[in-house]
Coordinates of C-alpha atoms in Angstrom, one line a residue:
Chain A
M150 CA 44.5 75.7 150.9
T151 CA 45.5 72.5 152.5
T152 CA 45.5 72.5 156.3
R153 CA 47.1 70.2 158.8
Q154 CA 45.8 69.3 162.2
I155 CA 48.4 70.0 164.9
D156 CA 48.5 69.8 168.6
L157 CA 50.2 72.8 170.2
L158 CA 51.3 72.5 173.8
V159 CA 51.2 76.1 175.1
N160 CA 51.6 77.0 178.8
E161 CA 50.9 73.3 179.6
Q162 CA 47.6 73.3 177.7
T163 CA 47.0 71.5 174.5
F164 CA 45.4 73.4 171.6
T165 CA 44.3 71.2 168.7
L166 CA 44.4 73.5 165.6
D167 CA 43.6 73.0 161.9
L168 CA 46.1 75.3 160.1
P169 CA 47.9 75.8 156.8
P170 CA 51.6 75.3 157.2
R171 CA 52.3 79.0 156.4
I172 CA 50.7 80.3 159.6
T173 CA 53.5 81.5 161.9
L174 CA 53.6 80.5 165.5
A175 CA 53.0 84.1 166.5
D176 CA 49.8 84.3 164.4
A177 CA 48.6 80.8 165.6
L178 CA 49.1 81.9 169.3
R179 CA 47.3 85.2 168.8
D180 CA 44.5 84.3 166.3
H181 CA 43.9 80.6 167.0
C182 CA 44.8 80.1 170.7
R183 CA 43.5 83.6 171.5
L184 CA 46.7 84.3 173.5
T185 CA 47.3 87.9 172.4
G186 CA 50.1 88.7 174.9
T187 CA 52.6 87.8 172.2
H188 CA 52.9 90.9 170.0
L189 CA 53.8 91.5 166.3
G190 CA 56.2 94.4 165.9
C191 CA 58.1 93.8 162.7
E192 CA 57.4 90.3 161.5
H193 CA 61.0 89.9 160.3
G194 CA 62.9 89.0 163.3
V195 CA 64.3 92.4 164.3
C196 CA 62.3 93.7 167.2
G197 CA 61.7 90.7 169.5
A198 CA 58.2 91.7 170.6
C199 CA 57.1 88.2 169.5
T200 CA 59.5 86.4 171.7
V201 CA 58.2 83.2 173.4
L202 CA 60.0 80.2 174.9
L203 CA 60.3 77.0 172.9
D204 CA 61.4 74.2 175.1
G205 CA 62.6 76.9 177.5
E206 CA 64.7 78.8 174.9
P207 CA 63.8 82.3 173.8
V208 CA 62.8 82.4 170.1
R209 CA 61.2 84.9 167.7
S210 CA 57.8 83.4 167.1
C211 CA 57.3 85.4 163.9
L212 CA 60.2 83.3 162.4
L213 CA 58.7 79.9 163.3
F214 CA 55.8 78.2 161.6
A215 CA 53.2 76.9 164.1
I216 CA 53.5 73.4 162.6
Q217 CA 57.2 73.4 163.6
A218 CA 56.2 73.8 167.2
A219 CA 54.2 70.6 167.2
G220 CA 55.9 68.2 169.6
H221 CA 57.6 71.0 171.5
E222 CA 56.6 73.1 174.6
V223 CA 55.7 76.7 174.1
T224 CA 55.6 79.2 176.9
T225 CA 54.0 82.6 176.4
V226 CA 53.7 85.6 178.8
E227 CA 50.2 84.3 179.8
G228 CA 52.0 81.3 181.3
V229 CA 54.4 83.4 183.3
G230 CA 52.1 85.1 185.8
R231 CA 48.5 86.3 186.3
P232 CA 47.3 89.8 187.1
D233 CA 46.3 88.6 190.5
S234 CA 49.6 86.8 191.1
L235 CA 52.5 88.3 189.3
H236 CA 55.7 86.4 188.6
P237 CA 58.6 88.0 190.5
L238 CA 60.1 89.2 187.2
Q239 CA 56.9 91.0 186.4
R240 CA 56.9 92.4 190.0
A241 CA 60.4 93.7 189.3
F242 CA 59.3 95.4 186.1
V243 CA 56.5 97.1 188.0
N244 CA 58.9 98.2 190.8
N245 CA 61.5 99.5 188.3
Q246 CA 58.9 101.2 186.0
A247 CA 60.4 99.0 183.2
F248 CA 57.4 99.5 180.9
Q249 CA 55.4 102.4 179.6
C250 CA 53.2 101.4 176.6
G251 CA 53.9 97.8 177.4
F252 CA 54.1 96.7 173.7
C253 CA 57.7 95.3 174.0
T254 CA 57.1 94.0 177.6
P255 CA 56.0 90.4 176.9
G256 CA 58.9 89.9 174.6
F257 CA 61.4 91.2 177.1
L258 CA 59.9 89.1 179.9
M259 CA 60.2 85.9 177.8
L260 CA 63.7 86.9 176.6
A261 CA 64.9 87.6 180.2
L262 CA 63.4 84.3 181.5
G263 CA 64.9 82.4 178.7
I264 CA 68.4 83.8 179.2
L265 CA 68.3 83.2 182.9
N266 CA 66.9 79.7 182.5
E267 CA 70.0 79.0 180.4
E268 CA 72.5 80.8 182.6
L269 CA 71.4 82.2 185.9
D270 CA 75.0 83.4 186.7
I271 CA 75.4 85.4 183.5
S272 CA 77.4 88.6 184.0
T273 CA 75.7 92.0 183.9
N274 CA 77.6 92.9 180.8
D275 CA 76.6 89.7 179.0
L276 CA 73.1 90.1 180.2
R277 CA 72.8 93.6 178.8
N278 CA 74.2 92.3 175.5
A279 CA 71.7 89.5 175.4
L280 CA 68.8 91.8 176.3
S281 CA 69.8 94.1 173.4
A282 CA 68.1 91.5 171.2
N283 CA 64.8 93.3 171.7
L284 CA 63.7 96.9 170.9
C285 CA 61.9 99.3 173.2
R286 CA 60.8 102.8 172.0
C287 CA 59.6 104.1 175.4
T288 CA 61.8 103.4 178.3
G289 CA 65.4 103.9 177.2
Y290 CA 66.2 100.3 178.4
T291 CA 67.9 101.2 181.7
A292 CA 64.8 100.4 183.8
I293 CA 64.4 97.1 181.9
V294 CA 68.0 96.1 182.6
D295 CA 67.6 97.1 186.3
A296 CA 64.4 95.0 186.6
V297 CA 66.1 91.9 185.1
T298 CA 69.3 92.2 187.1
G299 CA 67.3 92.8 190.3
Y300 CA 65.3 89.7 189.6
Q301 CA 68.5 87.8 188.8
S302 CA 70.0 88.8 192.2
S303 CA 66.9 87.8 194.2
R304 CA 66.7 84.4 192.3
K305 CA 70.4 83.7 193.0
D306 CA 69.9 84.7 196.7
A307 CA 67.0 82.3 196.9
Q308 CA 69.2 79.4 195.8
Chain B
M236 CA 53.2 90.6 155.0
K237 CA 52.5 86.9 155.6
P238 CA 54.4 84.2 153.7
S239 CA 52.7 82.6 150.7
A240 CA 51.4 79.1 150.9
F241 CA 53.7 76.1 150.8
E242 CA 53.7 72.4 151.2
Y243 CA 55.6 71.3 154.4
K244 CA 57.8 68.3 154.7
R245 CA 59.6 67.2 157.8
P246 CA 62.2 64.5 157.0
G247 CA 63.7 62.5 159.9
S248 CA 66.9 61.6 158.0
V249 CA 69.3 62.9 155.4
I250 CA 68.1 60.2 153.0
E251 CA 64.6 61.4 153.3
A252 CA 65.6 65.1 153.0
V253 CA 67.6 64.7 149.8
H254 CA 64.8 62.6 148.4
Y255 CA 62.5 65.6 148.8
L256 CA 65.0 68.0 147.3
H257 CA 65.4 65.6 144.4
Q258 CA 61.6 65.4 144.0
F259 CA 60.9 69.1 144.2
G260 CA 64.1 70.7 142.9
E261 CA 63.9 74.4 142.5
D262 CA 60.4 74.6 144.0
A263 CA 61.8 73.6 147.4
R264 CA 63.9 75.4 150.1
V265 CA 65.5 73.8 153.1
L266 CA 64.3 75.2 156.4
A267 CA 66.8 75.0 159.2
G268 CA 67.0 77.9 161.8
G269 CA 64.8 80.1 159.7
Q270 CA 66.4 83.2 161.0
S271 CA 67.3 84.4 157.4
L272 CA 64.8 82.4 155.3
V273 CA 61.6 83.2 157.2
P274 CA 62.1 87.0 157.1
L275 CA 62.6 86.7 153.3
M276 CA 59.4 84.7 153.1
N277 CA 57.6 87.2 155.3
F278 CA 58.6 89.9 152.8
R279 CA 57.7 87.6 150.0
L280 CA 61.2 88.1 148.5
V281 CA 61.2 84.3 148.3
Y282 CA 58.1 82.1 148.0
P283 CA 59.1 78.4 147.9
E284 CA 56.3 76.0 147.0
V285 CA 57.8 73.4 149.4
L286 CA 59.6 73.8 152.6
V287 CA 61.8 70.9 153.8
D288 CA 62.2 71.3 157.5
I289 CA 65.4 69.5 158.6
N290 CA 65.2 70.4 162.3
D291 CA 64.5 66.7 163.1
V292 CA 67.6 65.4 161.2
D293 CA 69.7 65.0 164.3
E294 CA 72.6 63.4 162.4
L295 CA 73.4 66.8 161.0
S296 CA 74.2 68.3 164.4
G297 CA 77.4 68.2 166.2
I298 CA 80.9 69.6 166.5
C299 CA 83.7 67.0 165.9
P300 CA 87.2 68.0 166.6
S301 CA 89.5 65.4 165.1
S302 CA 92.8 64.1 166.4
D303 CA 94.5 65.5 163.4
G304 CA 93.4 69.0 164.6
S305 CA 90.7 69.5 162.0
L306 CA 87.2 70.6 163.0
S307 CA 84.0 69.3 161.4
I308 CA 80.8 71.1 162.2
G309 CA 77.4 69.5 161.2
A310 CA 75.3 71.9 159.1
L311 CA 72.4 71.9 161.6
T312 CA 74.6 72.8 164.5
R313 CA 73.1 75.9 166.2
Q314 CA 75.4 79.0 166.1
A315 CA 75.1 79.3 169.9
T316 CA 76.8 75.9 170.2
L317 CA 80.0 77.4 168.8
L318 CA 80.1 79.7 171.9
S319 CA 80.4 76.7 174.2
P320 CA 83.6 76.4 176.3
C321 CA 83.8 72.9 175.0
L322 CA 85.2 74.2 171.7
P323 CA 88.9 73.5 171.6
S324 CA 90.9 76.6 172.5
A325 CA 92.8 76.5 169.2
W326 CA 89.5 77.4 167.5
R327 CA 88.8 80.5 169.6
I328 CA 88.4 82.5 166.4
V329 CA 85.2 80.5 165.7
R330 CA 83.8 81.6 169.1
E331 CA 84.9 85.2 168.6
A332 CA 83.4 85.5 165.1
T333 CA 80.1 83.8 166.3
S334 CA 79.7 86.2 169.2
H335 CA 79.1 88.9 166.6
I336 CA 76.3 87.1 164.8
G337 CA 73.0 88.8 165.4
H338 CA 71.5 88.4 168.9
Y339 CA 71.0 85.8 171.5
P340 CA 67.7 84.3 170.2
I341 CA 69.0 84.4 166.6
R342 CA 72.0 82.3 167.6
R343 CA 69.9 79.8 169.5
R344 CA 68.0 78.9 166.3
G345 CA 70.3 80.0 163.5
T346 CA 72.5 77.2 162.2
V347 CA 76.1 77.1 160.9
G348 CA 74.9 75.5 157.6
G349 CA 72.1 78.0 157.2
S350 CA 74.5 81.0 157.5
M351 CA 77.0 79.4 155.0
V352 CA 74.3 78.6 152.4
H353 CA 72.6 81.9 152.8
A354 CA 76.0 83.5 152.0
D355 CA 75.4 87.1 153.0
P356 CA 78.5 89.0 151.9
A357 CA 78.8 90.5 155.3
A358 CA 78.4 87.4 157.4
E359 CA 80.9 86.1 159.8
L360 CA 80.8 82.3 159.3
P361 CA 81.3 82.4 155.5
L362 CA 84.3 84.8 156.1
L363 CA 85.8 82.2 158.5
A364 CA 85.2 79.4 156.1
L365 CA 87.0 81.3 153.3
T366 CA 89.9 82.6 155.4
L367 CA 90.6 79.2 157.0
E368 CA 90.0 77.3 153.8
A369 CA 87.1 75.1 154.9
E370 CA 85.6 72.3 152.8
F371 CA 81.8 71.9 152.3
K372 CA 80.3 68.5 152.1
L373 CA 77.2 68.4 150.0
R374 CA 74.9 65.4 149.6
S375 CA 72.2 64.7 147.0
Q376 CA 70.3 61.6 146.1
T377 CA 73.0 60.8 143.5
G378 CA 76.0 61.1 145.8
E379 CA 78.3 63.3 147.8
R380 CA 80.8 65.9 146.8
S381 CA 83.2 68.2 148.6
V382 CA 83.7 71.9 147.6
H383 CA 86.5 74.1 148.8
A384 CA 85.5 77.5 150.2
D385 CA 87.3 79.3 147.4
S386 CA 84.7 77.9 144.9
F387 CA 81.7 77.7 147.3
F388 CA 80.9 81.4 147.6
Q389 CA 80.0 82.7 144.1
S390 CA 78.1 86.0 144.6
H391 CA 75.6 87.7 146.9
F392 CA 73.5 85.0 148.5
T393 CA 74.7 82.5 145.9
T394 CA 76.8 79.4 146.5
D395 CA 77.8 76.4 144.4
K396 CA 75.2 74.3 146.2
H397 CA 72.9 72.7 143.6
E398 CA 69.1 72.8 144.2
D399 CA 68.9 69.1 144.9
E400 CA 71.8 69.2 147.4
L401 CA 71.8 69.4 151.2
L402 CA 74.8 70.8 153.0
I403 CA 75.9 68.1 155.5
E404 CA 78.9 69.6 157.2
V405 CA 81.7 72.2 157.0
C406 CA 85.2 71.0 157.8
F407 CA 87.9 73.3 158.9
P408 CA 91.4 71.9 158.3
A409 CA 93.9 71.8 161.2
L410 CA 95.6 75.1 161.9
P411 CA 99.4 74.6 161.3
H412 CA 101.6 74.6 164.3
G413 CA 102.6 78.1 165.2
T414 CA 99.4 79.7 164.0
T415 CA 97.7 82.6 165.8
T416 CA 94.3 83.9 164.8
A417 CA 92.3 87.0 165.3
F418 CA 88.9 88.5 164.3
A419 CA 87.5 92.0 164.2
E420 CA 84.3 93.5 163.0
F421 CA 82.7 97.0 162.8
A422 CA 79.0 97.5 162.8
R423 CA 77.0 100.6 163.8
R424 CA 75.1 98.8 166.5
S425 CA 75.9 95.5 168.1
G426 CA 74.0 92.8 166.4
D427 CA 73.9 94.7 163.0
F428 CA 75.4 93.1 160.0
A429 CA 79.1 94.0 159.7
L430 CA 80.0 97.0 157.6
V431 CA 83.4 95.3 157.4
A432 CA 84.8 92.2 159.2
V433 CA 88.3 90.8 159.1
A434 CA 89.6 87.4 160.0
A435 CA 93.3 86.4 160.0
A436 CA 95.5 83.4 160.7
L437 CA 99.3 83.9 160.8
T438 CA 101.8 81.0 161.0
R439 CA 105.2 81.9 162.3
D440 CA 108.4 79.8 162.6
T441 CA 110.5 79.5 165.8
A442 CA 112.3 82.7 164.8
G443 CA 108.9 84.6 164.7
V444 CA 109.0 85.0 161.0
I445 CA 105.7 84.7 159.1
R446 CA 105.7 81.6 156.9
R447 CA 102.0 81.5 156.0
A448 CA 99.3 84.2 156.1
R449 CA 95.6 84.1 155.6
I450 CA 93.6 87.3 155.8
G451 CA 89.9 87.5 154.9
L452 CA 87.5 90.4 154.5
A453 CA 83.7 90.5 154.6
G454 CA 81.4 93.3 153.6
V455 CA 83.6 94.7 150.8
A456 CA 82.5 92.6 147.9
A457 CA 79.7 90.2 146.7
T458 CA 81.4 87.4 148.6
P459 CA 84.0 87.2 151.4
L460 CA 87.5 87.9 149.9
R461 CA 91.0 86.8 150.7
A462 CA 93.4 89.8 150.9
R463 CA 96.1 87.9 148.9
G464 CA 98.2 91.0 148.3
A465 CA 98.3 91.8 152.0
E466 CA 99.2 88.2 152.7
E467 CA 102.2 88.4 150.3
E468 CA 103.4 91.6 152.1
L469 CA 103.6 89.6 155.3
L470 CA 105.5 86.5 154.2
G471 CA 109.1 86.4 155.4
T472 CA 108.6 89.3 157.8
T473 CA 107.6 89.7 161.5
E474 CA 104.3 91.3 161.2
T475 CA 104.9 94.3 163.5
A476 CA 107.2 95.6 160.8
S477 CA 104.9 95.0 157.9
A478 CA 101.4 95.3 159.4
R479 CA 100.8 98.8 158.2
I480 CA 102.0 98.0 154.7
A481 CA 99.8 94.9 154.6
A482 CA 96.7 96.8 155.8
A483 CA 97.2 99.5 153.2
R484 CA 97.6 96.9 150.5
A485 CA 94.4 95.1 151.7
A486 CA 92.5 98.4 151.4
E487 CA 94.0 99.2 147.9
D488 CA 93.1 95.8 146.5
I489 CA 89.4 96.0 147.2
D490 CA 86.7 97.7 145.2
P491 CA 83.7 98.1 147.5
T492 CA 80.5 99.7 146.4
S493 CA 78.8 102.6 148.2
D494 CA 75.4 101.8 149.5
G495 CA 72.9 103.1 152.1
H496 CA 75.0 101.7 155.0
A497 CA 78.4 102.9 154.1
S498 CA 80.4 104.6 151.3
A499 CA 83.1 102.8 149.4
R500 CA 85.6 105.2 151.1
L501 CA 84.4 104.2 154.6
R502 CA 84.6 100.5 153.8
R503 CA 88.1 100.9 152.5
D504 CA 89.1 102.9 155.7
L505 CA 87.5 100.3 157.9
A506 CA 89.3 97.5 156.0
R507 CA 92.7 99.1 156.6
T508 CA 92.0 99.8 160.2
L509 CA 90.6 96.4 161.0
V510 CA 93.4 94.5 159.2
E511 CA 96.0 96.5 161.2
R512 CA 94.1 95.7 164.4
V513 CA 93.7 92.1 163.6
L514 CA 97.4 91.7 162.8
A515 CA 98.3 93.4 166.0
Q516 CA 96.1 90.9 167.9
C517 CA 97.8 88.1 166.1
S518 CA 101.2 89.2 167.3
G519 CA 99.8 89.5 170.8
N520 CA 98.1 86.1 171.0
E521 CA 99.8 83.0 172.1
Q522 CA 98.1 79.9 170.6

């Protein structure tokens, strides 16, 4: 199988990988960069558990090939905060009990950050619609929406 | 599953892209947004030997409203771009239809051209193209041709595009003066494919009489369809009087199949209800 050498810029760090083109960005992040925070739920673009930021935009990494990400900036959940210094959005998820098993959580964090990067003033209704892109089997979504809208308010107040 | 192996090409221009399509023919697939193609590859429903990634071909992106009122959209234009407030207000039906496509991240990557060429029978953009009589510009190494929407959509996931051709742009002709448009869709959950979607453009004279009607339906056949019988019922009337008759005619004239998502009966009922709703919106809209 022919492989290509590519440089992936992930969370401001460069990973030089030797991969066949068919490896998805999700698999490259997990298996080759050893960043396993990005999860595989469905591998056909329905669940959003694999959501990462590509140049600041939320994308389903199971629908991108790693080679496509060469020359772009990827942000995963590992780049958002650390256990000893949580990002305010992660803090909001904790405070609102917005996760149980945690499987969908990285995808929701990246989706929410991507949406708010694009439009911090998005209305609550439009935000709910946008967040409906991802699936959660545990929480019933209300706590997730509360965490994101709470974080949105505090970020707007801080401006 | 994981996709099967392929060779990867990343052209920087249309010339380079069509060169690859000419070279590899039916062994190659164009990769744009990937929101439809990559799931198919992940299921191994398709297994191209070559992927031609056109995401660097910037000349294919862009929305161009023309002074004659027509609207040209580059094939690589992201669907989310159609939601921009910069889109001229006469084309609000494009924004309305696009807001129903999938979800936020899908619209950020998915492209206008990708949706058109993928030709899902329930998709919003092919429905708009058919209803508003768009032209498709296709380029190959040997030249360029233009295909009218009526001939472009041939069957489920099948268009008139040849294997060695690249869709360059879709051009919507100017809406005639006095035209109002409306769009409606029913899906079980927001973001699902439409069970039925309807688009309409009605042109009225100064007395409010309908002189031109275009009604399109998606989800009721192997391609989007024009409801030509319903259109005829509306001509020469003011649609409040004839909307119900036109909607009934639209439902009669279709022959949807039953499947796991909806029975034929449900699709017919949805078609009638949505056509009536859309016609009512058209009489309410000032444009």
